[in-house]
């Protein structure tokens, strides 16, 4: 198979020389673990103390990993990526809110994004996190099958109502919805809600997509069982397949509380599990639509290979690839250049509010050492190519 991801000219065609330099500088910094730790502490402190650091954050990490502070602010980036055939998924990245107002604001924002998506070919999905619609601790209690107080039961009804309003609007406008996966101690509650929405709104095609984190060893069985239920109840499945973002937290909690870790024993097992979920879905494409959210080149090549083996059209809308904005442009832009459906998650929100997201990106890139090294070597290769 052609190693299409090596083409740095296509990968970075949208980056000016100075943007290329900024990306190189940024990944160099991110590769330095003590620096990231210190930077995180200092930034958290500066934000809490209301020091004027937003300009600095915006000019560096924010602009690299985010599209803007609002939907409209993201449009130039959306249009620019679309000029190369890469879709955007507007990701409202405000996290960790625990009162009703922000939960209703999140609903309002997502509903607005669905209207946006309807109008823009460049944006094929809307996306949100289950915990954007309900208190994390309420999800946790429902997940643990705890008895809810009367107030909590009403609150949970409001969570369901927000979700239902969103899915209904998506269904009415024929806009597809990706719902992110979070920590395992709230995920069963989210899965049950999302499955009930699939049952209601995925009768003809996959509108509602849940996310499967394949670092969990139980997810392939879950997918197969979901498939059986979908066949029986006559609905389609939409899934975003990812490896999973909370591994350390999951392992640490399982150890602390003395239960079996939900995470695969090692990276190789996660990789095999990820590829198995993709293969199972591709083998059942009439019932299952997938969005492969990954920066792993081999997983992308494997999916391309499967599509070729089965003669599946590159533009078949049951299959899409996804990466995060600011990462793995060599995958996204080369996939679109080769004719596949590909989208980048484009986070947005006020600078202060997206800080937890940015910190996770910095920490993830620091801990996934291989990935940062890869970004750096590709940026280096492109700098060299441009100087020739
Ligand atoms: C478009 C998109 C959407 C996403 N949505 C979500 C989401 O909704 N929820 C979510 O949790 N994450 C989400 N992620 C993040 C994703 O789960 C991964 O953390 C990230 O993409 C890195 O994995 P990778 O497949 O790109 O590749 P790789 O770099 O090959 O894999 C790294 C991943 O492998 C796993 N891993 C690493 N070491 C081990 C080990 N020792 N044992 C077992 N497993 C290991 C971990 O999951 C780690 O993140 C999303 C990513 C993308 C690109």
Tab-separated table of C-alpha atoms and ligand atoms in Angstrom:
chain	number	residue	atom	x	y	z
A	1	UNK	CA	0.000	0.000	0.000
A	2	UNK	CA	1.136	3.560	-0.737
A	3	UNK	CA	2.506	5.262	2.383
A	4	UNK	CA	0.451	8.381	1.667
A	5	UNK	CA	1.107	10.001	5.044
A	6	UNK	CA	4.736	10.734	4.176
A	7	UNK	CA	3.755	13.573	1.821
A	8	UNK	CA	4.517	16.704	3.883
A	9	UNK	CA	3.868	19.138	1.038
A	10	UNK	CA	0.174	18.085	0.985
A	11	UNK	CA	0.070	17.766	4.781
A	12	UNK	CA	1.182	21.345	5.439
A	13	UNK	CA	-0.036	23.087	2.275
A	14	UNK	CA	-2.213	25.432	4.329
A	15	UNK	CA	0.563	26.497	6.677
A	16	UNK	CA	2.556	29.616	5.884
A	17	UNK	CA	6.278	29.514	6.689
A	18	UNK	CA	5.684	31.374	9.939
A	19	UNK	CA	2.851	29.036	10.951
A	20	UNK	CA	5.131	26.123	10.257
A	21	UNK	CA	7.784	27.676	12.525
A	22	UNK	CA	5.218	28.268	15.266
A	23	UNK	CA	4.048	24.652	15.110
A	24	UNK	CA	7.654	23.446	15.293
A	25	UNK	CA	8.396	25.694	18.262
A	26	UNK	CA	5.206	24.599	20.031
A	27	UNK	CA	5.815	20.869	19.665
A	28	UNK	CA	9.408	21.357	20.821
A	29	UNK	CA	8.064	22.974	23.984
A	30	UNK	CA	5.375	20.328	24.451
A	31	UNK	CA	7.986	17.574	24.146
A	32	UNK	CA	9.602	18.951	27.281
A	33	UNK	CA	7.724	17.347	30.193
A	34	UNK	CA	9.001	19.546	33.054
A	35	UNK	CA	8.209	22.617	30.967
A	36	UNK	CA	4.641	21.437	30.327
A	37	UNK	CA	4.176	20.706	34.042
A	38	UNK	CA	5.480	24.117	35.039
A	39	UNK	CA	3.591	25.902	32.248
A	40	UNK	CA	0.345	24.210	33.317
A	41	UNK	CA	0.788	25.265	36.934
A	42	UNK	CA	1.682	28.831	35.995
A	43	UNK	CA	-1.175	29.163	33.504
A	44	UNK	CA	-3.738	27.813	35.983
A	45	UNK	CA	-2.460	30.246	38.573
A	46	UNK	CA	-2.449	33.210	36.162
A	47	UNK	CA	-6.004	32.459	35.017
A	48	UNK	CA	-7.305	32.110	38.582
A	49	UNK	CA	-5.559	35.330	39.584
A	50	UNK	CA	-7.097	37.070	36.548
A	51	UNK	CA	-3.669	38.018	35.195
A	52	UNK	CA	-3.754	39.223	31.577
A	53	UNK	CA	-2.365	36.044	29.978
A	54	UNK	CA	-5.162	35.370	27.515
A	55	UNK	CA	-3.397	37.182	24.663
A	56	UNK	CA	-0.298	35.071	25.119
A	57	UNK	CA	-2.290	31.826	25.319
A	58	UNK	CA	-4.290	32.805	22.265
A	59	UNK	CA	-1.211	33.523	20.168
A	60	UNK	CA	0.407	30.187	21.055
A	61	UNK	CA	-1.402	26.999	22.125
A	62	UNK	CA	-4.938	28.308	21.616
A	63	UNK	CA	-4.535	29.244	17.971
A	64	UNK	CA	-2.718	26.007	17.269
A	65	UNK	CA	-5.303	23.676	18.843
A	66	UNK	CA	-8.547	25.723	18.646
A	67	UNK	CA	-10.608	27.340	15.902
A	68	UNK	CA	-11.685	30.438	17.834
A	69	UNK	CA	-13.759	31.727	20.720
A	70	UNK	CA	-17.133	31.268	18.996
A	71	UNK	CA	-18.672	29.421	16.048
A	72	UNK	CA	-18.350	32.476	13.798
A	73	UNK	CA	-14.771	32.975	14.843
A	74	UNK	CA	-14.029	29.443	13.538
A	75	UNK	CA	-15.400	30.046	10.057
A	76	UNK	CA	-12.166	31.227	8.393
A	77	UNK	CA	-10.438	28.050	9.625
A	78	UNK	CA	-13.385	25.901	8.518
A	79	UNK	CA	-13.307	27.439	5.032
A	80	UNK	CA	-9.558	27.142	4.768
A	81	UNK	CA	-9.580	23.441	5.611
A	82	UNK	CA	-12.534	22.855	3.322
A	83	UNK	CA	-10.517	24.339	0.434
A	84	UNK	CA	-8.460	21.124	0.772
A	85	UNK	CA	-11.515	18.890	1.209
A	86	UNK	CA	-11.078	18.476	4.981
A	87	UNK	CA	-14.295	18.807	6.991
A	88	UNK	CA	-14.564	20.423	10.408
A	89	UNK	CA	-16.489	19.269	13.447
A	90	UNK	CA	-17.171	22.257	15.700
A	91	UNK	CA	-16.413	21.079	19.222
A	92	UNK	CA	-17.679	23.325	22.007
A	93	UNK	CA	-14.913	22.542	24.466
A	94	UNK	CA	-16.109	24.083	27.669
A	95	UNK	CA	-15.750	21.434	30.376
A	96	UNK	CA	-16.572	20.703	33.981
A	97	UNK	CA	-19.608	22.877	34.636
A	98	UNK	CA	-21.799	21.863	37.545
A	99	UNK	CA	-24.740	24.252	37.601
A	100	UNK	CA	-27.867	24.320	35.457
A	101	UNK	CA	-27.144	27.544	33.558
A	102	UNK	CA	-24.036	26.343	31.739
A	103	UNK	CA	-25.796	23.037	31.002
A	104	UNK	CA	-28.620	24.924	29.314
A	105	UNK	CA	-26.061	27.157	27.593
A	106	UNK	CA	-24.367	24.046	26.250
A	107	UNK	CA	-27.722	22.842	24.916
A	108	UNK	CA	-28.317	26.214	23.305
A	109	UNK	CA	-24.837	26.178	21.717
A	110	UNK	CA	-25.202	22.627	20.380
A	111	UNK	CA	-28.637	23.384	18.912
A	112	UNK	CA	-27.123	26.434	17.228
A	113	UNK	CA	-24.298	24.295	15.855
A	114	UNK	CA	-26.839	21.866	14.390
A	115	UNK	CA	-28.336	24.795	12.461
A	116	UNK	CA	-24.846	25.739	11.332
A	117	UNK	CA	-24.091	22.177	10.225
A	118	UNK	CA	-27.262	22.078	8.182
A	119	UNK	CA	-26.078	25.130	6.239
A	120	UNK	CA	-22.423	24.200	5.763
A	121	UNK	CA	-21.267	21.312	3.671
A	122	UNK	CA	-17.847	21.719	5.273
A	123	UNK	CA	-19.245	20.646	8.669
A	124	UNK	CA	-20.717	17.143	8.498
A	125	UNK	CA	-21.387	16.477	12.215
A	126	UNK	CA	-22.259	18.199	15.451
A	127	UNK	CA	-20.557	16.908	18.595
A	128	UNK	CA	-20.879	17.130	22.377
A	129	UNK	CA	-19.992	15.344	25.596
A	130	UNK	CA	-22.724	13.712	27.717
A	131	UNK	CA	-21.462	15.580	30.794
A	132	UNK	CA	-22.080	18.896	28.982
A	133	UNK	CA	-25.778	18.157	29.606
A	134	UNK	CA	-25.736	16.992	33.216
A	135	UNK	CA	-23.765	17.177	36.428
A	136	UNK	CA	-20.895	14.706	36.423
A	137	UNK	CA	-21.782	13.514	39.946
A	138	UNK	CA	-25.372	12.895	38.874
A	139	UNK	CA	-24.173	10.768	35.946
A	140	UNK	CA	-21.962	8.918	38.396
A	141	UNK	CA	-24.856	8.192	40.741
A	142	UNK	CA	-27.109	6.986	37.914
A	143	UNK	CA	-24.239	4.868	36.603
A	144	UNK	CA	-23.788	3.224	40.018
A	145	UNK	CA	-27.562	2.572	40.134
A	146	UNK	CA	-27.803	4.732	43.251
A	147	UNK	CA	-31.236	5.787	44.502
A	148	UNK	CA	-31.943	9.338	43.326
A	149	UNK	CA	-33.629	11.907	45.558
A	150	UNK	CA	-36.770	13.526	44.178
A	151	UNK	CA	-34.783	16.578	43.092
A	152	UNK	CA	-32.143	14.440	41.450
A	153	UNK	CA	-34.789	12.449	39.588
A	154	UNK	CA	-36.159	15.714	38.195
A	155	UNK	CA	-32.658	16.852	37.340
A	156	UNK	CA	-32.008	13.586	35.483
A	157	UNK	CA	-35.231	14.115	33.522
A	158	UNK	CA	-33.841	17.477	32.437
A	159	UNK	CA	-30.647	15.753	31.243
A	160	UNK	CA	-32.718	13.329	29.175
A	161	UNK	CA	-34.805	16.182	27.840
A	162	UNK	CA	-31.696	18.124	26.725
A	163	UNK	CA	-30.382	15.050	24.974
A	164	UNK	CA	-33.710	14.296	23.347
A	165	UNK	CA	-34.115	17.890	22.108
A	166	UNK	CA	-30.664	17.681	20.539
A	167	UNK	CA	-31.201	14.315	18.871
A	168	UNK	CA	-34.653	15.279	17.646
A	169	UNK	CA	-33.376	18.464	16.080
A	170	UNK	CA	-30.511	16.552	14.462
A	171	UNK	CA	-33.005	14.012	13.150
A	172	UNK	CA	-35.393	16.685	11.840
A	173	UNK	CA	-32.561	18.456	10.005
A	174	UNK	CA	-30.827	15.214	8.993
A	175	UNK	CA	-27.605	16.268	10.695
A	176	UNK	CA	-25.379	13.577	12.232
A	177	UNK	CA	-24.403	13.841	15.904
A	178	UNK	CA	-21.241	12.499	17.521
A	179	UNK	CA	-21.416	11.987	21.278
A	180	UNK	CA	-18.050	11.727	23.014
A	181	UNK	CA	-17.159	9.023	25.544
A	182	UNK	CA	-15.857	9.868	28.985
A	183	UNK	CA	-14.783	8.077	32.181
A	184	UNK	CA	-16.056	4.499	32.633
A	185	UNK	CA	-17.769	5.435	35.901
A	186	UNK	CA	-20.301	7.540	34.010
A	187	UNK	CA	-20.234	5.770	30.653
A	188	UNK	CA	-22.877	3.068	31.267
A	189	UNK	CA	-25.392	5.787	32.143
A	190	UNK	CA	-24.423	7.678	28.963
A	191	UNK	CA	-24.517	4.487	26.843
A	192	UNK	CA	-28.047	3.662	27.994
A	193	UNK	CA	-29.283	7.158	27.171
A	194	UNK	CA	-27.558	7.223	23.796
A	195	UNK	CA	-28.822	3.772	22.851
A	196	UNK	CA	-32.381	4.891	23.585
A	197	UNK	CA	-31.790	7.848	21.240
A	198	UNK	CA	-30.402	5.557	18.510
A	199	UNK	CA	-33.490	3.418	18.878
A	200	UNK	CA	-35.672	6.477	18.375
A	201	UNK	CA	-33.772	8.447	15.740
A	202	UNK	CA	-31.602	5.927	13.856
A	203	UNK	CA	-34.415	4.008	12.196
A	204	UNK	CA	-33.405	4.894	8.647
A	205	UNK	CA	-29.776	5.862	8.988
A	206	UNK	CA	-27.219	6.558	11.696
A	207	UNK	CA	-27.907	10.070	12.976
A	208	UNK	CA	-26.826	9.525	16.586
A	209	UNK	CA	-23.271	8.206	17.084
A	210	UNK	CA	-21.972	6.933	20.437
A	211	UNK	CA	-18.222	6.591	21.061
A	212	UNK	CA	-16.436	3.346	21.866
A	213	UNK	CA	-13.117	3.601	23.696
A	214	UNK	CA	-11.234	0.546	22.556
A	215	UNK	CA	-8.666	0.743	25.388
A	216	UNK	CA	-11.520	-0.886	27.326
A	217	UNK	CA	-11.339	-4.674	26.949
A	218	UNK	CA	-15.140	-5.001	27.212
A	219	UNK	CA	-16.035	-2.761	24.258
A	220	UNK	CA	-15.883	-5.275	21.414
A	221	UNK	CA	-18.396	-7.500	23.225
A	222	UNK	CA	-20.472	-4.399	23.910
A	223	UNK	CA	-20.453	-3.551	20.180
A	224	UNK	CA	-21.503	-7.067	19.227
A	225	UNK	CA	-24.312	-7.092	21.810
A	226	UNK	CA	-25.441	-3.637	20.652
A	227	UNK	CA	-25.489	-4.956	17.101
A	228	UNK	CA	-27.763	-7.845	18.140
A	229	UNK	CA	-30.131	-5.417	19.882
A	230	UNK	CA	-30.091	-3.088	16.858
A	231	UNK	CA	-31.034	-5.939	14.524
A	232	UNK	CA	-33.849	-6.998	16.851
A	233	UNK	CA	-35.187	-3.479	17.409
A	234	UNK	CA	-34.540	-2.437	13.851
A	235	UNK	CA	-32.254	0.588	14.245
A	236	UNK	CA	-28.884	1.575	12.791
A	237	UNK	CA	-25.740	2.013	14.841
A	238	UNK	CA	-23.457	5.022	14.621
A	239	UNK	CA	-20.128	4.764	16.414
A	240	UNK	CA	-17.040	6.839	16.719
A	241	UNK	CA	-14.217	4.397	17.369
A	242	UNK	CA	-11.317	5.766	19.454
A	243	UNK	CA	-8.651	4.286	21.714
A	244	UNK	CA	-9.551	6.410	24.751
A	245	UNK	CA	-8.199	9.451	26.535
A	246	UNK	CA	-8.407	8.686	30.269
A	247	UNK	CA	-6.146	5.659	30.669
A	248	UNK	CA	-4.063	6.826	33.646
A	249	UNK	CA	-7.121	8.065	35.513
A	250	UNK	CA	-8.970	4.784	34.856
A	251	UNK	CA	-6.113	2.616	36.035
A	252	UNK	CA	-5.418	4.747	39.083
A	253	UNK	CA	-9.084	4.667	40.208
A	254	UNK	CA	-9.408	0.905	39.667
A	255	UNK	CA	-6.277	0.326	41.749
A	256	UNK	CA	-7.393	2.716	44.487
A	257	UNK	CA	-10.879	1.213	44.738
A	258	UNK	CA	-9.728	-2.370	44.250
A	259	UNK	CA	-11.671	-3.397	41.127
A	260	UNK	CA	-10.357	-4.897	37.900
A	261	UNK	CA	-9.041	-2.193	35.590
A	262	UNK	CA	-11.319	-1.686	32.569
A	263	UNK	CA	-8.242	-0.941	30.427
A	264	UNK	CA	-6.527	-3.484	28.142
A	265	UNK	CA	-3.368	-5.009	29.582
A	266	UNK	CA	-1.040	-3.197	27.176
A	267	UNK	CA	-0.896	-0.958	24.119
A	268	UNK	CA	-0.736	-3.883	21.745
A	269	UNK	CA	-4.010	-5.260	23.156
A	270	UNK	CA	-5.658	-1.837	22.729
A	271	UNK	CA	-4.417	-1.654	19.133
A	272	UNK	CA	-5.783	-5.134	18.353
A	273	UNK	CA	-9.096	-4.267	20.001
A	274	UNK	CA	-9.338	-1.015	18.009
A	275	UNK	CA	-8.660	-2.774	14.717
A	276	UNK	CA	-11.130	-5.551	15.592
A	277	UNK	CA	-13.927	-3.018	16.213
A	278	UNK	CA	-13.192	-1.339	12.882
A	279	UNK	CA	-13.138	-4.656	11.071
A	280	UNK	CA	-16.364	-5.844	12.725
A	281	UNK	CA	-18.080	-2.597	11.699
A	282	UNK	CA	-16.792	-2.661	8.121
A	283	UNK	CA	-18.051	-6.254	7.857
A	284	UNK	CA	-21.497	-5.028	8.946
A	285	UNK	CA	-21.646	-1.717	7.142
A	286	UNK	CA	-25.322	-2.056	6.295
A	287	UNK	CA	-26.070	-1.765	10.034
A	288	UNK	CA	-23.101	0.174	11.407
A	289	UNK	CA	-21.595	3.528	10.409
A	290	UNK	CA	-18.169	4.421	11.770
A	291	UNK	CA	-16.090	7.479	12.395
A	292	UNK	CA	-12.515	6.397	13.122
A	293	UNK	CA	-11.091	9.015	15.491
A	294	UNK	CA	-7.402	8.269	15.519
A	295	UNK	CA	-3.914	9.644	14.932
A	296	UNK	CA	-2.517	6.169	14.515
A	297	UNK	CA	-1.184	5.779	10.986
A	298	UNK	CA	-1.320	1.982	10.990
A	299	UNK	CA	-4.976	1.967	12.047
A	300	UNK	CA	-5.771	4.366	9.207
A	301	UNK	CA	-3.851	2.252	6.687
A	302	UNK	CA	-5.672	-0.841	7.977
A	303	UNK	CA	-9.053	0.805	7.427
A	304	UNK	CA	-8.041	1.935	3.935
A	305	UNK	CA	-6.921	-1.618	3.179
A	306	UNK	CA	-10.224	-3.069	4.412
A	307	UNK	CA	-12.136	-0.609	2.239
A	308	UNK	CA	-10.041	-1.589	-0.769
A	309	UNK	CA	-10.436	-5.316	-0.095
A	310	UNK	CA	-14.199	-4.955	0.073
A	311	UNK	CA	-14.468	-2.527	-2.846
A	312	UNK	CA	-16.007	0.182	-0.645
A	313	UNK	CA	-16.140	3.606	-2.232
A	314	UNK	CA	-13.773	6.135	-0.602
A	315	UNK	CA	-16.683	8.531	-0.234
A	316	UNK	CA	-19.097	5.974	1.256
A	317	UNK	CA	-20.775	7.961	3.991
A	318	UNK	CA	-20.834	4.982	6.382
A	319	UNK	CA	-17.102	5.557	6.927
A	320	UNK	CA	-15.216	8.649	8.037
A	321	UNK	CA	-11.803	9.388	9.517
A	322	UNK	CA	-11.187	12.032	12.181
A	323	UNK	CA	-8.251	13.809	13.807
A	324	UNK	CA	-7.994	16.721	16.207
A	325	UNK	CA	-7.209	20.204	14.893
A	326	UNK	CA	-3.542	20.989	15.455
A	327	UNK	CA	-2.465	17.344	15.317
A	328	UNK	CA	-1.673	14.825	12.580
A	329	UNK	CA	-2.244	17.057	9.564
A	330	UNK	CA	-0.167	14.548	7.618
A	331	UNK	CA	-3.006	12.042	8.103
A	332	UNK	CA	-5.976	14.379	7.586
A	333	UNK	CA	-4.783	16.277	4.520
A	334	UNK	CA	-3.305	13.247	2.784
A	335	UNK	CA	-6.506	11.256	3.396
A	336	UNK	CA	-8.619	14.010	1.870
A	337	UNK	CA	-6.132	14.379	-1.000
A	338	UNK	CA	-6.581	10.658	-1.671
A	339	UNK	CA	-10.377	11.088	-1.718
A	340	UNK	CA	-11.521	9.790	1.706
A	341	UNK	CA	-14.063	11.365	4.080
A	342	UNK	CA	-12.063	13.113	6.762
A	343	UNK	CA	-12.884	15.668	9.423
A	344	UNK	CA	-10.965	17.548	12.077
A	345	UNK	CA	-12.445	18.237	15.502
A	346	UNK	CA	-12.235	22.003	15.810
A	347	UNK	CA	-12.545	23.012	19.459
A	348	UNK	CA	-13.796	26.464	20.313
A	349	UNK	CA	-14.845	28.501	23.327
A	350	UNK	CA	-13.640	31.378	25.477
A	351	UNK	CA	-9.888	31.080	26.123
A	352	UNK	CA	-10.326	30.596	29.892
A	353	UNK	CA	-12.979	27.934	29.442
A	354	UNK	CA	-11.057	25.792	26.976
A	355	UNK	CA	-7.932	25.699	29.188
A	356	UNK	CA	-8.693	22.187	30.549
A	357	UNK	CA	-8.925	20.974	26.931
A	358	UNK	CA	-5.636	22.674	26.019
A	359	UNK	CA	-3.866	21.306	29.061
A	360	UNK	CA	-5.030	17.789	28.159
A	361	UNK	CA	-3.662	18.250	24.620
A	362	UNK	CA	-0.298	19.418	25.963
A	363	UNK	CA	-0.121	16.584	28.502
A	364	UNK	CA	-1.267	13.982	25.985
A	365	UNK	CA	1.369	15.059	23.507
A	366	UNK	CA	3.968	14.982	26.258
A	367	UNK	CA	2.986	11.493	27.410
A	368	UNK	CA	2.474	10.081	23.905
A	369	UNK	CA	6.129	10.715	23.200
A	370	UNK	CA	6.061	8.909	19.848
A	371	UNK	CA	3.382	11.202	18.507
A	372	UNK	CA	5.243	14.428	19.308
A	373	UNK	CA	8.425	13.026	17.836
A	374	UNK	CA	6.463	12.189	14.695
A	375	UNK	CA	4.975	15.707	14.470
A	376	UNK	CA	8.429	17.217	14.928
A	377	UNK	CA	10.085	15.035	12.324
A	378	UNK	CA	7.371	15.822	9.751
A	379	UNK	CA	7.575	19.564	10.438
A	380	UNK	CA	11.359	19.351	10.120
A	381	UNK	CA	11.052	17.484	6.825
A	382	UNK	CA	8.687	20.138	5.453
A	383	UNK	CA	10.924	23.025	6.600
A	384	UNK	CA	13.808	21.371	4.797
A	385	UNK	CA	11.733	20.768	1.659
A	386	UNK	CA	10.687	24.438	1.541
A	387	UNK	CA	14.284	25.633	1.887
A	388	UNK	CA	15.415	23.549	-1.069
B	1	LIG	C1	-11.552	12.866	16.290
B	1	LIG	C2	-11.233	12.306	17.655
B	1	LIG	C3	-12.235	12.179	18.601
B	1	LIG	C4	-11.946	11.675	19.881
B	1	LIG	N1	-12.955	11.495	20.790
B	1	LIG	C5	-12.691	10.916	21.978
B	1	LIG	C6	-13.726	10.605	22.907
B	1	LIG	O1	-14.903	10.871	22.667
B	1	LIG	N2	-13.385	10.022	24.088
B	1	LIG	C7	-12.092	9.683	24.395
B	1	LIG	O2	-11.851	9.110	25.467
B	1	LIG	N3	-11.098	9.972	23.543
B	1	LIG	C8	-11.358	10.566	22.357
B	1	LIG	N4	-10.327	10.827	21.498
B	1	LIG	C9	-8.912	10.629	21.914
B	1	LIG	C10	-8.472	9.205	21.648
B	1	LIG	O3	-9.203	8.362	22.499
B	1	LIG	C11	-6.988	8.958	21.923
B	1	LIG	O4	-6.649	9.368	23.203
B	1	LIG	C12	-6.036	9.642	20.993
B	1	LIG	O5	-6.585	9.792	19.729
B	1	LIG	C13	-4.751	8.832	20.894
B	1	LIG	O6	-4.987	7.561	20.317
B	1	LIG	P1	-4.690	7.221	18.779
B	1	LIG	O7	-5.659	6.220	18.279
B	1	LIG	O8	-4.664	8.487	18.067
B	1	LIG	O9	-3.276	6.554	18.690
B	1	LIG	P2	-2.075	6.010	19.495
B	1	LIG	O10	-1.157	7.133	19.732
B	1	LIG	O11	-1.583	4.836	18.728
B	1	LIG	O12	-2.624	5.450	20.857
B	1	LIG	C14	-2.505	6.076	22.084
B	1	LIG	C15	-3.638	5.505	22.892
B	1	LIG	O13	-3.453	4.085	23.097
B	1	LIG	C16	-3.901	3.720	24.391
B	1	LIG	N5	-2.746	3.192	25.156
B	1	LIG	C17	-1.510	3.770	25.246
B	1	LIG	N6	-0.698	3.029	26.063
B	1	LIG	C18	-1.448	1.975	26.483
B	1	LIG	C19	-1.181	0.896	27.363
B	1	LIG	N7	0.014	0.750	27.962
B	1	LIG	N8	-2.165	-0.007	27.590
B	1	LIG	C20	-3.387	0.132	26.981
B	1	LIG	N9	-3.693	1.138	26.141
B	1	LIG	C21	-2.747	2.058	25.893
B	1	LIG	C22	-4.477	4.983	25.023
B	1	LIG	O14	-5.844	5.028	24.724
B	1	LIG	C23	-3.727	6.101	24.309
B	1	LIG	O15	-4.449	7.313	24.285
B	1	LIG	C24	-10.606	11.314	20.206
B	1	LIG	C25	-9.613	11.457	19.252
B	1	LIG	C26	-9.902	11.915	17.987
B	1	LIG	C27	-8.797	12.032	17.003
